[in-house]
Amino acid sequence: RRQVGRFLTGAALMDRFVSDPDVRIAKTFTAFWGLIAITFALFAHMSRNLIEASNIVGSLFSGVVLGLFLIAFFLKFITGTPAFIAALLAQILVIGIWALTFFNVIHFAYLWFNPIGCLATIAIAAALQPLFPKPLTPAFEVLPVQSS
């Protein structure tokens, strides 16, 4: 180890950080996010302006997220697994509708992606819920507090 007294030198700190698994994970996510940004930049020229391009991308994902929030706040009978599966299926539906619109097979204004994603998430989760009944026992046991 390269140490000066009880302090690590800069090179020793860099060796420790480069081998840290968290740093490797952070670098992987940074590269992934960079690829997303590059992909967005390649498709952004197809819109009239940058605001419209960012609204289209936001419309692709925000409807499903809104559906998950509505399930969590107002539909307490729906558990996590059906909500997760519903979010994945609704996202595939929204991206499929976008692709069909992009290739001029059908025509949907991008603002419709929000209600379609939201309603599809809620409807699919409600339909899947009977397949995933709630457990009869709690996932954890709350122990009483003992005072001394």
CSV table of C-alpha atoms in Angstrom, one decimal:
chain,number,residue,atom,x,y,z
A,1,ARG,CA,0.0,0.0,0.0
A,2,ARG,CA,1.2,3.5,-0.8
A,3,GLN,CA,0.8,5.2,2.5
A,4,VAL,CA,2.3,8.3,4.0
A,5,GLY,CA,2.1,7.8,7.8
A,6,ARG,CA,-1.4,6.7,8.4
A,7,PHE,CA,-2.9,8.5,5.4
A,8,LEU,CA,-3.5,7.0,2.0
A,9,THR,CA,-2.0,8.7,-1.0
A,10,GLY,CA,-4.1,9.8,-3.9
A,11,ALA,CA,-2.9,6.9,-6.0
A,12,ALA,CA,-3.9,4.4,-3.3
A,13,LEU,CA,-7.3,6.0,-3.0
A,14,MET,CA,-7.8,5.8,-6.8
A,15,ASP,CA,-6.9,2.1,-6.6
A,16,ARG,CA,-9.4,1.5,-3.9
A,17,PHE,CA,-12.2,3.4,-5.8
A,18,VAL,CA,-11.5,1.9,-9.2
A,19,SER,CA,-11.9,-1.6,-7.7
A,20,ASP,CA,-15.1,-0.7,-5.8
A,21,PRO,CA,-18.1,-2.5,-7.3
A,22,ASP,CA,-20.3,0.5,-6.6
A,23,VAL,CA,-18.0,2.6,-8.9
A,24,ARG,CA,-18.3,0.0,-11.6
A,25,ILE,CA,-22.1,0.0,-11.4
A,26,ALA,CA,-22.1,3.9,-11.4
A,27,LYS,CA,-19.9,3.9,-14.5
A,28,THR,CA,-22.2,1.3,-16.2
A,29,PHE,CA,-25.3,3.4,-15.5
A,30,THR,CA,-23.5,6.5,-16.7
A,31,ALA,CA,-22.6,4.8,-20.0
A,32,PHE,CA,-26.2,3.6,-20.3
A,33,TRP,CA,-27.6,7.1,-19.7
A,34,GLY,CA,-25.1,8.4,-22.3
A,35,LEU,CA,-26.5,6.0,-24.9
A,36,ILE,CA,-30.0,7.1,-24.0
A,37,ALA,CA,-29.0,10.8,-24.5
A,38,ILE,CA,-27.3,10.0,-27.8
A,39,THR,CA,-30.4,8.1,-29.0
A,40,PHE,CA,-32.7,11.0,-28.0
A,41,ALA,CA,-30.4,13.4,-29.9
A,42,LEU,CA,-30.5,11.3,-33.0
A,43,PHE,CA,-34.3,11.2,-33.0
A,44,ALA,CA,-34.9,14.8,-31.8
A,45,HIS,CA,-34.3,16.2,-35.3
A,46,MET,CA,-37.6,14.5,-36.4
A,47,SER,CA,-39.6,16.9,-34.2
A,48,ARG,CA,-40.3,20.5,-35.0
A,49,ASN,CA,-38.5,21.7,-31.9
A,50,LEU,CA,-36.8,20.4,-28.8
A,51,ILE,CA,-39.8,21.1,-26.5
A,52,GLU,CA,-42.0,18.9,-28.7
A,53,ALA,CA,-39.4,16.2,-28.7
A,54,SER,CA,-39.1,16.2,-24.9
A,55,ASN,CA,-42.9,16.2,-24.6
A,56,ILE,CA,-43.2,13.2,-26.8
A,57,VAL,CA,-40.6,11.3,-24.8
A,58,GLY,CA,-42.3,12.3,-21.6
A,59,SER,CA,-45.7,11.2,-22.9
A,60,LEU,CA,-44.3,7.8,-23.6
A,61,PHE,CA,-43.5,7.1,-19.9
A,62,SER,CA,-45.5,9.5,-17.7
A,63,GLY,CA,-48.9,7.9,-18.3
A,64,VAL,CA,-47.7,4.5,-16.9
A,65,VAL,CA,-46.1,6.2,-13.9
A,66,LEU,CA,-49.3,8.1,-13.3
A,67,GLY,CA,-51.2,4.8,-13.4
A,68,LEU,CA,-48.9,3.3,-10.8
A,69,PHE,CA,-49.3,6.3,-8.5
A,70,LEU,CA,-53.1,6.1,-8.9
A,71,ILE,CA,-53.0,2.4,-8.0
A,72,ALA,CA,-50.8,3.0,-5.0
A,73,PHE,CA,-53.0,5.9,-3.6
A,74,PHE,CA,-56.5,4.9,-4.5
A,75,LEU,CA,-56.7,1.2,-5.4
A,76,LYS,CA,-55.3,-0.5,-2.2
A,77,PHE,CA,-56.7,-3.9,-3.2
A,78,ILE,CA,-54.1,-4.2,-6.0
A,79,THR,CA,-50.7,-5.6,-4.8
A,80,GLY,CA,-47.3,-5.0,-6.2
A,81,THR,CA,-46.8,-7.9,-8.5
A,82,PRO,CA,-49.9,-7.2,-10.7
A,83,ALA,CA,-49.1,-3.5,-10.7
A,84,PHE,CA,-45.5,-4.2,-11.9
A,85,ILE,CA,-46.6,-6.6,-14.6
A,86,ALA,CA,-49.3,-4.2,-15.7
A,87,ALA,CA,-46.8,-1.3,-15.9
A,88,LEU,CA,-44.5,-3.4,-18.1
A,89,LEU,CA,-47.4,-4.5,-20.4
A,90,ALA,CA,-48.9,-0.9,-20.6
A,91,GLN,CA,-45.4,0.4,-21.4
A,92,ILE,CA,-45.1,-2.1,-24.3
A,93,LEU,CA,-48.6,-1.0,-25.5
A,94,VAL,CA,-47.7,2.7,-25.4
A,95,ILE,CA,-44.4,2.1,-27.2
A,96,GLY,CA,-46.2,-0.1,-29.7
A,97,ILE,CA,-48.7,2.6,-30.4
A,98,TRP,CA,-45.9,5.2,-30.8
A,99,ALA,CA,-44.1,2.9,-33.2
A,100,LEU,CA,-47.2,2.4,-35.3
A,101,THR,CA,-47.8,6.2,-35.3
A,102,PHE,CA,-44.1,6.8,-36.1
A,103,PHE,CA,-44.3,4.5,-39.2
A,104,ASN,CA,-47.7,6.0,-40.3
A,105,VAL,CA,-49.7,2.8,-39.8
A,106,ILE,CA,-52.1,4.6,-37.4
A,107,HIS,CA,-52.3,8.2,-36.2
A,108,PHE,CA,-52.3,9.2,-32.5
A,109,ALA,CA,-51.4,12.6,-31.2
A,110,TYR,CA,-48.6,12.1,-28.6
A,111,LEU,CA,-50.7,13.6,-25.9
A,112,TRP,CA,-53.0,10.6,-26.0
A,113,PHE,CA,-50.1,8.4,-24.8
A,114,ASN,CA,-50.6,9.6,-21.2
A,115,PRO,CA,-54.2,8.6,-20.7
A,116,ILE,CA,-53.7,5.3,-22.7
A,117,GLY,CA,-50.7,4.4,-20.5
A,118,CYS,CA,-52.5,5.4,-17.3
A,119,LEU,CA,-55.8,3.5,-18.0
A,120,ALA,CA,-54.0,0.5,-19.4
A,121,THR,CA,-51.9,0.2,-16.3
A,122,ILE,CA,-54.9,0.4,-14.0
A,123,ALA,CA,-57.1,-1.9,-16.1
A,124,ILE,CA,-54.4,-4.6,-16.6
A,125,ALA,CA,-53.4,-4.5,-12.9
A,126,ALA,CA,-57.1,-4.9,-11.8
A,127,ALA,CA,-57.5,-7.8,-14.3
A,128,LEU,CA,-54.4,-9.5,-13.0
A,129,GLN,CA,-55.1,-9.1,-9.3
A,130,PRO,CA,-57.2,-12.2,-8.9
A,131,LEU,CA,-54.3,-14.3,-10.2
A,132,PHE,CA,-52.1,-12.9,-7.3
A,133,PRO,CA,-54.1,-13.2,-4.1
A,134,LYS,CA,-52.9,-11.3,-1.0
A,135,PRO,CA,-50.9,-13.5,1.5
A,136,LEU,CA,-52.9,-14.5,4.6
A,137,THR,CA,-50.0,-13.8,6.9
A,138,PRO,CA,-48.1,-10.5,7.1
A,139,ALA,CA,-44.7,-10.3,5.5
A,140,PHE,CA,-43.2,-9.4,8.8
A,141,GLU,CA,-44.2,-9.6,12.5
A,142,VAL,CA,-44.3,-6.4,14.6
A,143,LEU,CA,-42.9,-7.2,18.0
A,144,PRO,CA,-44.1,-5.3,21.1
A,145,VAL,CA,-41.7,-2.8,22.6
A,146,GLN,CA,-40.4,-3.9,26.0
A,147,SER,CA,-39.7,-1.2,28.4
A,148,SER,CA,-37.1,-1.8,31.1
